[in-house]
PDB file of C-alpha atoms in Angstrom:
ATOM      1  CA  MET A   1     -64.348 -29.512  -6.900  1.00 50.00           C
ATOM      2  CA  ALA A   2     -62.675 -26.913  -9.250  1.00 49.00           C
ATOM      3  CA  MET A   3     -64.080 -24.403  -6.826  1.00 49.00           C
ATOM      4  CA  GLN A   4     -61.895 -26.330  -4.133  1.00 51.00           C
ATOM      5  CA  ARG A   5     -59.170 -27.246  -6.396  1.00 52.00           C
ATOM      6  CA  GLN A   6     -58.596 -23.556  -6.984  1.00 53.00           C
ATOM      7  CA  GLY A   7     -58.847 -22.314  -3.454  1.00 53.00           C
ATOM      8  CA  GLY A   8     -56.416 -24.381  -2.679  1.00 53.00           C
ATOM      9  CA  GLY A   9     -54.326 -23.274  -5.540  1.00 54.00           C
ATOM     10  CA  LYS A  10     -54.605 -19.790  -3.337  1.00 55.00           C
ATOM     11  CA  LYS A  11     -53.766 -20.965   0.019  1.00 54.00           C
ATOM     12  CA  ILE A  12     -50.207 -22.038  -1.469  1.00 55.00           C
ATOM     13  CA  ARG A  13     -49.622 -18.897  -3.561  1.00 58.00           C
ATOM     14  CA  LYS A  14     -50.239 -16.988  -0.313  1.00 57.00           C
ATOM     15  CA  ALA A  15     -48.040 -19.580   1.939  1.00 56.00           C
ATOM     16  CA  GLY A  16     -45.508 -19.369  -1.198  1.00 57.00           C
ATOM     17  CA  SER A  17     -45.414 -15.150  -1.217  1.00 67.00           C
ATOM     18  CA  GLY A  18     -45.440 -15.413   2.616  1.00 66.00           C
ATOM     19  CA  ALA A  19     -42.195 -18.058   2.484  1.00 71.00           C
ATOM     20  CA  ALA A  20     -40.988 -15.949  -0.635  1.00 75.00           C
ATOM     21  CA  ARG A  21     -41.536 -12.199   1.409  1.00 79.00           C
ATOM     22  CA  LYS A  22     -40.206 -13.310   5.061  1.00 79.00           C
ATOM     23  CA  LYS A  23     -36.799 -14.576   2.592  1.00 82.00           C
ATOM     24  CA  LYS A  24     -36.385 -11.319   1.577  1.00 82.00           C
ATOM     25  CA  ILE A  25     -36.948  -9.589   4.804  1.00 84.00           C
ATOM     26  CA  ILE A  26     -34.088 -11.505   6.445  1.00 84.00           C
ATOM     27  CA  ARG A  27     -31.632 -10.882   2.863  1.00 87.00           C
ATOM     28  CA  MET A  28     -32.316  -6.921   3.608  1.00 89.00           C
ATOM     29  CA  ALA A  29     -31.412  -7.750   7.236  1.00 87.00           C
ATOM     30  CA  LYS A  30     -28.285  -9.383   6.878  1.00 88.00           C
ATOM     31  CA  ILE A  31     -27.574  -6.333   4.337  1.00 90.00           C
ATOM     32  CA  ALA A  32     -28.322  -3.740   6.587  1.00 89.00           C
ATOM     33  CA  LEU A  33     -26.397  -5.403   9.797  1.00 90.00           C
ATOM     34  CA  ALA A  34     -23.142  -6.278   7.245  1.00 90.00           C
ATOM     35  CA  THR A  35     -22.921  -2.358   5.973  1.00 91.00           C
ATOM     36  CA  LEU A  36     -23.570  -1.740   9.470  1.00 91.00           C
ATOM     37  CA  VAL A  37     -21.077  -3.702  10.130  1.00 92.00           C
ATOM     38  CA  ALA A  38     -18.899  -2.205   7.815  1.00 90.00           C
ATOM     39  CA  ALA A  39     -19.557   1.414   8.152  1.00 90.00           C
ATOM     40  CA  SER A  40     -18.572   0.702  11.483  1.00 90.00           C
ATOM     41  CA  PHE A  41     -14.849  -0.444  10.609  1.00 89.00           C
ATOM     42  CA  ALA A  42     -14.434   2.230   8.066  1.00 87.00           C
ATOM     43  CA  ILE A  43     -15.316   5.172  10.754  1.00 87.00           C
ATOM     44  CA  LEU A  44     -12.583   3.353  13.089  1.00 87.00           C
ATOM     45  CA  PHE A  45      -9.849   3.080  10.213  1.00 86.00           C
ATOM     46  CA  LEU A  46     -10.774   6.234   9.000  1.00 85.00           C
ATOM     47  CA  MET A  47     -10.837   8.316  12.529  1.00 86.00           C
ATOM     48  CA  PRO A  48      -6.878   8.260  13.007  1.00 83.00           C
ATOM     49  CA  ILE A  49      -6.458   9.967   9.555  1.00 86.00           C
ATOM     50  CA  ILE A  50      -9.419  12.918  10.533  1.00 86.00           C
ATOM     51  CA  LEU A  51      -7.664  13.011  13.753  1.00 83.00           C
ATOM     52  CA  THR A  52      -4.464  14.168  12.096  1.00 84.00           C
ATOM     53  CA  ILE A  53      -5.798  16.288   9.815  1.00 86.00           C
ATOM     54  CA  THR A  54      -7.932  18.546  11.809  1.00 85.00           C
ATOM     55  CA  ASN A  55      -5.066  18.448  14.453  1.00 82.00           C
ATOM     56  CA  SER A  56      -2.664  20.180  11.588  1.00 83.00           C
ATOM     57  CA  PHE A  57      -4.969  23.066  11.881  1.00 84.00           C
ATOM     58  CA  MET A  58      -4.134  23.332  15.810  1.00 81.00           C
ATOM     59  CA  ALA A  59      -2.372  26.180  17.328  1.00 77.00           C
ATOM     60  CA  ALA A  60       0.830  23.733  18.332  1.00 73.00           C
ATOM     61  CA  SER A  61      -0.311  25.949  22.590  1.00 73.00           C
ATOM     62  CA  GLU A  62      -3.707  23.589  22.147  1.00 75.00           C
ATOM     63  CA  ILE A  63      -2.298  20.820  21.004  1.00 75.00           C
ATOM     64  CA  SER A  64       0.125  20.676  23.805  1.00 71.00           C
ATOM     65  CA  SER A  65      -2.782  21.184  26.093  1.00 70.00           C
ATOM     66  CA  ASN A  66      -3.942  18.092  24.522  1.00 68.00           C
ATOM     67  CA  TYR A  67      -1.303  15.700  23.957  1.00 68.00           C
ATOM     68  CA  GLY A  68       1.713  17.228  25.974  1.00 60.00           C
ATOM     69  CA  SER A  69       1.415  14.125  29.000  1.00 59.00           C
ATOM     70  CA  VAL A  70       1.296  11.508  26.518  1.00 62.00           C
ATOM     71  CA  PHE A  71       4.850  12.812  24.165  1.00 60.00           C
ATOM     72  CA  ALA A  72       6.886  14.605  27.584  1.00 58.00           C
ATOM     73  CA  THR A  73       9.325  12.563  29.420  1.00 58.00           C
ATOM     74  CA  THR A  74      11.574  12.923  32.553  1.00 57.00           C
ATOM     75  CA  GLU A  75      14.739  13.896  33.137  1.00 56.00           C
ATOM     76  CA  THR A  76      16.564  10.779  32.847  1.00 57.00           C
ATOM     77  CA  GLY A  77      14.248  10.784  29.480  1.00 53.00           C
ATOM     78  CA  GLY A  78      12.494   8.325  30.340  1.00 53.00           C
ATOM     79  CA  LYS A  79       8.796   7.948  29.605  1.00 55.00           C
ATOM     80  CA  VAL A  80       6.255   9.921  31.730  1.00 54.00           C
ATOM     81  CA  TYR A  81       2.505   8.149  32.830  1.00 50.00           C
ATOM     82  CA  ILE A  82      -0.425   9.386  32.170  1.00 54.00           C
ATOM     83  CA  SER A  83      -2.517  10.134  35.230  1.00 50.00           C
ATOM     84  CA  GLU A  84      -5.306  12.414  33.203  1.00 59.00           C
ATOM     85  CA  LYS A  85      -7.367  10.793  30.567  1.00 63.00           C
ATOM     86  CA  VAL A  86      -5.831  11.849  26.689  1.00 63.00           C
ATOM     87  CA  ASN A  87      -8.549  14.973  25.648  1.00 67.00           C
ATOM     88  CA  LEU A  88      -8.848  13.528  21.376  1.00 71.00           C
ATOM     89  CA  LYS A  89      -9.874  16.911  20.034  1.00 71.00           C
ATOM     90  CA  PHE A  90     -11.387  16.356  16.347  1.00 74.00           C
ATOM     91  CA  ILE A  91     -12.292  20.255  15.843  1.00 77.00           C
ATOM     92  CA  PRO A  92      -9.498  22.883  16.304  1.00 78.00           C
ATOM     93  CA  ASP A  93     -10.587  26.157  18.819  1.00 75.00           C
ATOM     94  CA  MET A  94      -9.112  28.047  16.575  1.00 79.00           C
ATOM     95  CA  VAL A  95      -7.914  27.168  12.969  1.00 80.00           C
ATOM     96  CA  SER A  96      -4.222  28.233  12.178  1.00 79.00           C
ATOM     97  CA  PHE A  97      -1.859  27.266   9.943  1.00 82.00           C
ATOM     98  CA  SER A  98       1.263  28.217  11.272  1.00 80.00           C
ATOM     99  CA  GLN A  99       1.800  24.381  11.368  1.00 81.00           C
ATOM    100  CA  TYR A 100       2.410  24.215   7.400  1.00 83.00           C
ATOM    101  CA  ALA A 101       4.052  27.645   7.051  1.00 82.00           C
ATOM    102  CA  THR A 102       6.882  25.857   8.831  1.00 80.00           C
ATOM    103  CA  VAL A 103       7.101  22.790   6.910  1.00 80.00           C
ATOM    104  CA  LEU A 104       6.138  24.752   3.702  1.00 80.00           C
ATOM    105  CA  PHE A 105       7.886  28.244   4.551  1.00 80.00           C
ATOM    106  CA  LYS A 106      10.656  28.433   7.242  1.00 78.00           C
ATOM    107  CA  SER A 107      12.387  24.712   8.248  1.00 76.00           C
ATOM    108  CA  PRO A 108      13.391  23.974   4.273  1.00 79.00           C
ATOM    109  CA  ASP A 109      14.717  20.481   6.327  1.00 80.00           C
ATOM    110  CA  TYR A 110      10.936  18.829   5.708  1.00 81.00           C
ATOM    111  CA  LEU A 111      10.846  19.202   2.249  1.00 83.00           C
ATOM    112  CA  LEU A 112      14.099  17.926   1.593  1.00 86.00           C
ATOM    113  CA  LYS A 113      13.522  14.966   3.315  1.00 86.00           C
ATOM    114  CA  PHE A 114       9.983  14.570   1.148  1.00 88.00           C
ATOM    115  CA  TRP A 115      12.427  14.904  -1.813  1.00 90.00           C
ATOM    116  CA  ASN A 116      14.570  12.399   0.012  1.00 90.00           C
ATOM    117  CA  SER A 117      11.369  10.309   0.121  1.00 91.00           C
ATOM    118  CA  VAL A 118      10.335  11.009  -3.652  1.00 91.00           C
ATOM    119  CA  ILE A 119      14.104  10.106  -4.879  1.00 92.00           C
ATOM    120  CA  LEU A 120      14.601   7.094  -3.119  1.00 92.00           C
ATOM    121  CA  VAL A 121      10.763   5.610  -3.741  1.00 93.00           C
ATOM    122  CA  GLY A 122      10.950   6.392  -7.274  1.00 92.00           C
ATOM    123  CA  PRO A 123      13.477   4.369  -9.034  1.00 93.00           C
ATOM    124  CA  ILE A 124      11.793   1.284  -6.261  1.00 94.00           C
ATOM    125  CA  VAL A 125       8.611   0.967  -7.940  1.00 93.00           C
ATOM    126  CA  PHE A 126       9.686   2.202 -11.935  1.00 94.00           C
ATOM    127  CA  PHE A 127      12.345  -0.902 -12.337  1.00 95.00           C
ATOM    128  CA  GLN A 128      10.458  -3.178  -9.641  1.00 93.00           C
ATOM    129  CA  LEU A 129       7.951  -3.095 -12.145  1.00 93.00           C
ATOM    130  CA  LEU A 130      10.478  -3.481 -15.145  1.00 93.00           C
ATOM    131  CA  VAL A 131      12.631  -6.211 -13.616  1.00 92.00           C
ATOM    132  CA  ALA A 132       9.581  -8.168 -12.352  1.00 91.00           C
ATOM    133  CA  SER A 133       7.842  -8.267 -16.020  1.00 91.00           C
ATOM    134  CA  PHE A 134      10.909  -9.796 -17.808  1.00 92.00           C
ATOM    135  CA  ALA A 135      11.297 -12.577 -14.745  1.00 90.00           C
ATOM    136  CA  SER A 136       7.243 -13.136 -14.765  1.00 90.00           C
ATOM    137  CA  PHE A 137       7.278 -13.130 -18.420  1.00 89.00           C
ATOM    138  CA  GLY A 138      10.236 -16.087 -17.841  1.00 87.00           C
ATOM    139  CA  PHE A 139       9.092 -17.627 -15.563  1.00 87.00           C
ATOM    140  CA  ALA A 140       5.513 -17.902 -16.995  1.00 85.00           C
ATOM    141  CA  ARG A 141       6.595 -18.906 -20.195  1.00 83.00           C
ATOM    142  CA  TYR A 142       9.486 -21.197 -19.661  1.00 83.00           C
ATOM    143  CA  LYS A 143       9.255 -25.354 -17.289  1.00 80.00           C
ATOM    144  CA  GLY A 144      11.521 -26.855 -15.865  1.00 79.00           C
ATOM    145  CA  LYS A 145      12.233 -27.764 -12.555  1.00 83.00           C
ATOM    146  CA  LEU A 146      14.930 -24.603 -12.678  1.00 85.00           C
ATOM    147  CA  ARG A 147      12.112 -22.225 -13.269  1.00 82.00           C
ATOM    148  CA  THR A 148      10.797 -23.769  -9.528  1.00 84.00           C
ATOM    149  CA  ILE A 149      13.513 -23.818  -7.792  1.00 87.00           C
ATOM    150  CA  ILE A 150      14.086 -20.599  -8.706  1.00 85.00           C
ATOM    151  CA  PHE A 151      10.568 -19.363  -7.826  1.00 85.00           C
ATOM    152  CA  PHE A 152      10.019 -21.200  -4.668  1.00 86.00           C
ATOM    153  CA  ALA A 153      12.914 -19.186  -3.572  1.00 85.00           C
ATOM    154  CA  TYR A 154      11.396 -16.272  -4.314  1.00 82.00           C
ATOM    155  CA  ILE A 155       8.613 -17.159  -2.344  1.00 84.00           C
ATOM    156  CA  ILE A 156      10.624 -17.676   0.527  1.00 85.00           C
ATOM    157  CA  LEU A 157      12.558 -15.160   0.292  1.00 81.00           C
ATOM    158  CA  MET A 158       9.214 -13.145   0.162  1.00 82.00           C
ATOM    159  CA  LEU A 159       8.146 -14.788   3.135  1.00 83.00           C
ATOM    160  CA  MET A 160      10.906 -13.336   4.850  1.00 82.00           C
ATOM    161  CA  PRO A 161      10.182  -9.528   7.306  1.00 80.00           C
ATOM    162  CA  TYR A 162      12.036  -7.100   5.540  1.00 77.00           C
ATOM    163  CA  GLN A 163      13.859  -7.008   9.005  1.00 79.00           C
ATOM    164  CA  VAL A 164      16.193 -10.623   9.117  1.00 83.00           C
ATOM    165  CA  THR A 165      16.901  -9.029   6.187  1.00 84.00           C
ATOM    166  CA  LEU A 166      18.137  -6.374   6.764  1.00 86.00           C
ATOM    167  CA  VAL A 167      21.475  -7.497   7.731  1.00 86.00           C
ATOM    168  CA  PRO A 168      22.130  -9.117   4.849  1.00 87.00           C
ATOM    169  CA  ASN A 169      21.915  -6.158   2.880  1.00 88.00           C
ATOM    170  CA  TYR A 170      24.074  -3.926   5.114  1.00 89.00           C
ATOM    171  CA  LEU A 171      26.617  -6.460   4.084  1.00 90.00           C
ATOM    172  CA  VAL A 172      26.480  -7.148   0.666  1.00 89.00           C
ATOM    173  CA  SER A 173      25.715  -2.950   0.688  1.00 89.00           C
ATOM    174  CA  ASP A 174      29.535  -2.421   2.291  1.00 89.00           C
ATOM    175  CA  PHE A 175      31.550  -5.192   0.384  1.00 90.00           C
ATOM    176  CA  LEU A 176      29.738  -2.844  -2.681  1.00 90.00           C
ATOM    177  CA  ASN A 177      31.073  -0.092  -0.811  1.00 90.00           C
ATOM    178  CA  LEU A 178      27.321   1.297  -1.471  1.00 89.00           C
ATOM    179  CA  LEU A 179      26.675   2.046   2.623  1.00 89.00           C
ATOM    180  CA  ASP A 180      25.397   6.020   3.214  1.00 88.00           C
ATOM    181  CA  THR A 181      24.673   6.349  -0.739  1.00 90.00           C
ATOM    182  CA  TYR A 182      20.725   5.625  -1.836  1.00 91.00           C
ATOM    183  CA  GLY A 183      22.197   2.717  -3.981  1.00 90.00           C
ATOM    184  CA  ALA A 184      21.875   0.695  -0.893  1.00 91.00           C
ATOM    185  CA  ILE A 185      18.087   1.857  -0.923  1.00 92.00           C
ATOM    186  CA  TRP A 186      17.825   1.167  -4.108  1.00 93.00           C
ATOM    187  CA  LEU A 187      19.155  -1.719  -5.027  1.00 91.00           C
ATOM    188  CA  PRO A 188      17.608  -3.851  -2.348  1.00 89.00           C
ATOM    189  CA  GLY A 189      14.453  -2.951  -3.349  1.00 90.00           C
ATOM    190  CA  ILE A 190      14.484  -2.797  -6.860  1.00 91.00           C
ATOM    191  CA  PHE A 191      15.006  -6.727  -6.767  1.00 90.00           C
ATOM    192  CA  SER A 192      12.606  -7.329  -4.470  1.00 87.00           C
ATOM    193  CA  PRO A 193       9.880 -10.680  -5.173  1.00 87.00           C
ATOM    194  CA  PHE A 194       6.989  -9.959  -4.594  1.00 87.00           C
ATOM    195  CA  ALA A 195       6.286  -7.789  -7.764  1.00 89.00           C
ATOM    196  CA  VAL A 196       7.651 -10.601  -9.783  1.00 90.00           C
ATOM    197  CA  TYR A 197       5.329 -13.222  -7.611  1.00 87.00           C
ATOM    198  CA  LEU A 198       2.237 -10.909  -8.247  1.00 86.00           C
ATOM    199  CA  LEU A 199       3.003 -10.567 -11.833  1.00 89.00           C
ATOM    200  CA  THR A 200       4.100 -14.723 -12.423  1.00 88.00           C
ATOM    201  CA  LYS A 201       0.482 -15.619 -10.491  1.00 84.00           C
ATOM    202  CA  PHE A 202      -1.429 -13.183 -12.923  1.00 85.00           C
ATOM    203  CA  MET A 203       0.766 -14.194 -15.536  1.00 86.00           C
ATOM    204  CA  ARG A 204       0.028 -17.452 -15.707  1.00 84.00           C
ATOM    205  CA  ARG A 205      -3.297 -16.685 -15.932  1.00 84.00           C
ATOM    206  CA  ILE A 206      -3.586 -15.579 -19.208  1.00 82.00           C
ATOM    207  CA  PRO A 207      -4.774 -18.462 -21.779  1.00 82.00           C
ATOM    208  CA  ASP A 208      -2.106 -20.380 -23.676  1.00 80.00           C
ATOM    209  CA  SER A 209      -4.704 -20.335 -26.979  1.00 84.00           C
ATOM    210  CA  VAL A 210      -3.783 -16.708 -26.888  1.00 84.00           C
ATOM    211  CA  ILE A 211       0.013 -17.027 -26.792  1.00 84.00           C
ATOM    212  CA  GLU A 212      -0.583 -20.259 -29.594  1.00 82.00           C
ATOM    213  CA  ALA A 213      -2.024 -18.191 -31.879  1.00 85.00           C
ATOM    214  CA  ALA A 214       0.190 -15.083 -31.638  1.00 84.00           C
ATOM    215  CA  GLN A 215       2.947 -17.771 -32.318  1.00 84.00           C
ATOM    216  CA  ILE A 216       1.104 -18.917 -35.453  1.00 85.00           C
ATOM    217  CA  ASP A 217       0.981 -15.864 -36.774  1.00 82.00           C
ATOM    218  CA  GLY A 218       4.817 -15.109 -36.476  1.00 84.00           C
ATOM    219  CA  ALA A 219       5.377 -13.561 -33.687  1.00 81.00           C
ATOM    220  CA  GLY A 220       8.089 -13.835 -31.250  1.00 83.00           C
ATOM    221  CA  GLU A 221       9.161 -13.841 -27.231  1.00 84.00           C
ATOM    222  CA  TRP A 222       9.652 -10.063 -27.466  1.00 88.00           C
ATOM    223  CA  GLN A 223       6.650  -9.400 -29.506  1.00 88.00           C
ATOM    224  CA  ILE A 224       4.527 -11.812 -27.031  1.00 87.00           C
ATOM    225  CA  TYR A 225       5.574  -9.633 -24.122  1.00 88.00           C
ATOM    226  CA  ARG A 226       5.302  -6.153 -25.430  1.00 87.00           C
ATOM    227  CA  LYS A 227       2.223  -6.819 -27.581  1.00 86.00           C
ATOM    228  CA  ILE A 228       0.059  -9.310 -25.403  1.00 86.00           C
ATOM    229  CA  CYS A 229       1.357 -10.194 -22.221  1.00 86.00           C
ATOM    230  CA  MET A 230       2.293  -6.428 -21.133  1.00 87.00           C
ATOM    231  CA  PRO A 231      -1.344  -4.867 -22.117  1.00 85.00           C
ATOM    232  CA  LEU A 232      -3.358  -8.191 -20.878  1.00 84.00           C
ATOM    233  CA  CYS A 233      -0.897  -7.326 -16.884  1.00 84.00           C
ATOM    234  CA  LYS A 234      -2.113  -3.608 -16.942  1.00 84.00           C
ATOM    235  CA  GLY A 235      -4.306  -4.112 -13.946  1.00 82.00           C
ATOM    236  CA  ALA A 236      -1.626  -6.185 -12.126  1.00 85.00           C
ATOM    237  CA  ILE A 237       1.323  -4.184 -13.031  1.00 88.00           C
ATOM    238  CA  CYS A 238      -1.234  -1.215 -11.707  1.00 87.00           C
ATOM    239  CA  SER A 239      -1.644  -3.486  -8.583  1.00 86.00           C
ATOM    240  CA  ALA A 240       1.896  -4.451  -8.586  1.00 88.00           C
ATOM    241  CA  ALA A 241       3.131  -0.111  -8.654  1.00 90.00           C
ATOM    242  CA  ILE A 242       0.102   0.993  -6.041  1.00 89.00           C
ATOM    243  CA  LEU A 243       1.579  -1.628  -3.158  1.00 88.00           C
ATOM    244  CA  VAL A 244       5.475  -1.590  -3.936  1.00 91.00           C
ATOM    245  CA  PHE A 245       5.117   2.436  -3.218  1.00 92.00           C
ATOM    246  CA  ILE A 246       2.901   2.429  -0.434  1.00 89.00           C
ATOM    247  CA  ASP A 247       5.670   0.229   1.000  1.00 88.00           C
ATOM    248  CA  TYR A 248       8.331   1.750   0.349  1.00 91.00           C
ATOM    249  CA  TRP A 249       6.935   5.161   1.418  1.00 91.00           C
ATOM    250  CA  ASN A 250       6.833   4.078   5.042  1.00 87.00           C
ATOM    251  CA  MET A 251      10.244   2.163   4.993  1.00 88.00           C
ATOM    252  CA  VAL A 252      11.941   3.863   8.836  1.00 86.00           C
ATOM    253  CA  GLU A 253      14.563   0.391   9.416  1.00 86.00           C
ATOM    254  CA  GLN A 254      16.072   0.354   6.243  1.00 88.00           C
ATOM    255  CA  PRO A 255      17.033   4.523   6.161  1.00 89.00           C
ATOM    256  CA  LEU A 256      18.420   4.083   9.863  1.00 87.00           C
ATOM    257  CA  ILE A 257      20.311   1.145   9.155  1.00 89.00           C
ATOM    258  CA  LEU A 258      22.201   1.266   5.929  1.00 90.00           C
ATOM    259  CA  LEU A 259      22.576   5.775   5.642  1.00 89.00           C
ATOM    260  CA  SER A 260      24.042   6.969   8.203  1.00 85.00           C
ATOM    261  CA  ASP A 261      23.906  10.450   6.992  1.00 84.00           C
ATOM    262  CA  GLY A 262      20.482  12.260   8.461  1.00 80.00           C
ATOM    263  CA  GLU A 263      20.219  14.800   5.337  1.00 84.00           C
ATOM    264  CA  THR A 264      19.518  11.742   3.555  1.00 86.00           C
ATOM    265  CA  HIS A 265      16.671  10.024   5.316  1.00 87.00           C
ATOM    266  CA  PRO A 266      13.188  10.029   4.074  1.00 89.00           C
ATOM    267  CA  LEU A 267      10.103  12.066   5.330  1.00 86.00           C
ATOM    268  CA  SER A 268       8.814   8.807   7.419  1.00 85.00           C
ATOM    269  CA  VAL A 269      11.524   8.670   9.627  1.00 84.00           C
ATOM    270  CA  PHE A 270      11.231  12.132  10.427  1.00 79.00           C
ATOM    271  CA  LEU A 271       7.877  11.001  11.706  1.00 78.00           C
ATOM    272  CA  SER A 272       9.228   8.002  13.798  1.00 72.00           C
ATOM    273  CA  LYS A 273      11.240  10.655  16.419  1.00 71.00           C
ATOM    274  CA  ILE A 274       8.965  12.222  17.423  1.00 63.00           C
ATOM    275  CA  ASN A 275       9.728  14.154  20.389  1.00 58.00           C
ATOM    276  CA  ALA A 276       7.682  17.106  22.736  1.00 53.00           C
ATOM    277  CA  GLY A 277       8.599  19.773  20.746  1.00 58.00           C
ATOM    278  CA  GLU A 278       7.428  18.931  17.331  1.00 70.00           C
ATOM    279  CA  ILE A 279       3.723  17.668  17.991  1.00 74.00           C
ATOM    280  CA  GLY A 280       2.221  19.758  16.252  1.00 73.00           C
ATOM    281  CA  LEU A 281       4.999  19.968  13.226  1.00 79.00           C
ATOM    282  CA  ALA A 282       3.958  16.671  12.814  1.00 80.00           C
ATOM    283  CA  PHE A 283       0.418  16.213  12.422  1.00 82.00           C
ATOM    284  CA  ALA A 284       1.024  19.183   9.607  1.00 84.00           C
ATOM    285  CA  VAL A 285       3.851  15.945   7.913  1.00 85.00           C
ATOM    286  CA  ALA A 286       2.503  13.602   8.799  1.00 85.00           C
ATOM    287  CA  THR A 287      -0.612  15.179   6.771  1.00 87.00           C
ATOM    288  CA  ILE A 288       1.567  16.313   3.895  1.00 87.00           C
ATOM    289  CA  TYR A 289       3.136  13.124   3.947  1.00 87.00           C
ATOM    290  CA  MET A 290       0.114  10.917   3.590  1.00 88.00           C
ATOM    291  CA  VAL A 291      -1.384  13.062   0.011  1.00 87.00           C
ATOM    292  CA  PRO A 292       0.807  10.915  -2.226  1.00 88.00           C
ATOM    293  CA  SER A 293      -0.352   8.085  -1.224  1.00 86.00           C
ATOM    294  CA  LEU A 294      -3.916   8.922  -1.144  1.00 85.00           C
ATOM    295  CA  LEU A 295      -3.599  10.285  -4.736  1.00 86.00           C
ATOM    296  CA  ILE A 296      -2.216   7.185  -5.663  1.00 85.00           C
ATOM    297  CA  PHE A 297      -5.188   5.184  -4.020  1.00 81.00           C
ATOM    298  CA  LEU A 298      -7.708   6.590  -5.473  1.00 82.00           C
ATOM    299  CA  TYR A 299      -6.908   7.263  -8.938  1.00 81.00           C
ATOM    300  CA  GLY A 300      -5.617   3.631  -9.060  1.00 75.00           C
ATOM    301  CA  GLU A 301      -8.495   2.013  -7.020  1.00 74.00           C
ATOM    302  CA  GLU A 302     -10.083   0.429 -10.266  1.00 75.00           C
ATOM    303  CA  TYR A 303      -6.724  -1.006 -11.763  1.00 72.00           C
ATOM    304  CA  LEU A 304      -5.415  -2.027  -7.994  1.00 71.00           C
ATOM    305  CA  VAL A 305      -9.494  -3.931  -7.817  1.00 69.00           C
ATOM    306  CA  ASP A 306      -9.343  -4.944 -11.181  1.00 66.00           C
ATOM    307  CA  GLY A 307      -5.251  -6.764 -11.175  1.00 62.00           C
ATOM    308  CA  ILE A 308      -6.012  -8.591  -7.846  1.00 62.00           C
ATOM    309  CA  THR A 309      -9.098 -10.355  -9.079  1.00 62.00           C
ATOM    310  CA  TYR A 310      -9.006 -10.011 -13.014  1.00 56.00           C
ATOM    311  CA  GLN A 311      -8.314 -13.515 -14.201  1.00 46.00           C
ATOM    312  CA  GLY A 312      -6.733 -13.717 -16.716  1.00 44.00           C
ATOM    313  CA  GLY A 313      -7.722 -13.093 -20.888  1.00 44.00           C
ATOM    314  CA  VAL A 314      -8.647 -11.453 -23.539  1.00 46.00           C
ATOM    315  CA  LYS A 315     -12.006  -9.302 -22.380  1.00 43.00           C
ATOM    316  CA  GLY A 316     -14.761  -8.350 -25.065  1.00 39.00           C
TER     317      GLY A 316
END
């Protein structure tokens, strides 16, 4: 009888180990499949960036032979039908730095437009975060119907595409005599509702017990804002800074509508006006233009993830 029980126990253990092994194989297969799909999408999304960087080192003649038909136009300015297959070439036949020499040394217009982008975007990021930190602190600390109505208005404005608000922004800038000045871009950007929404949702996750403990210790509202809310919202602030920078770094419509002088346009406007004679320069300029966004993203990737996923509170 004892031997029969031992034999039955061994069979159960073997069946259990077989089921566990089968579950492990299925789980590993799912992980491998998910990894393969994710890698495929990653390669797909990285291909335009790699193509831009490698093509920026091609000679102008090679670029024209590969992509000239894409940007060719008729005598009346219309597009030409592409009858041949476009050759997407990732490796240049001969590495050339002529495009970068033109952009960085021979033609200062591109660097001027690059610094226009910095001048336009830098103040927007800094002051939008400053305004958002104060506004979000007010939304998070004080409750009432008026606060709910104002915050709901912020959400409605945030959901509207900026193309819808271009006409009101133009009218307000015209009324304030800000047209054709950097202020026409700065003012709507600084008071954009996106950072307010993001920081408010984050500050509301800070436990009330932390605020109450500070109040018991005699901390005022300014001390709560400066010593509790801001340190705990570091990740959210960095996340908002990255997203706001990338959004306004790539703006095109606002400068075209609000700035009539081409000398004040950012580099993103030039990239939207590529013609057949500047394809090679466009690759080099686009590569240079990507560098700040990539550096900021790589440097702040940890803060970006932390700011989006962190639920608030005091870390041990």
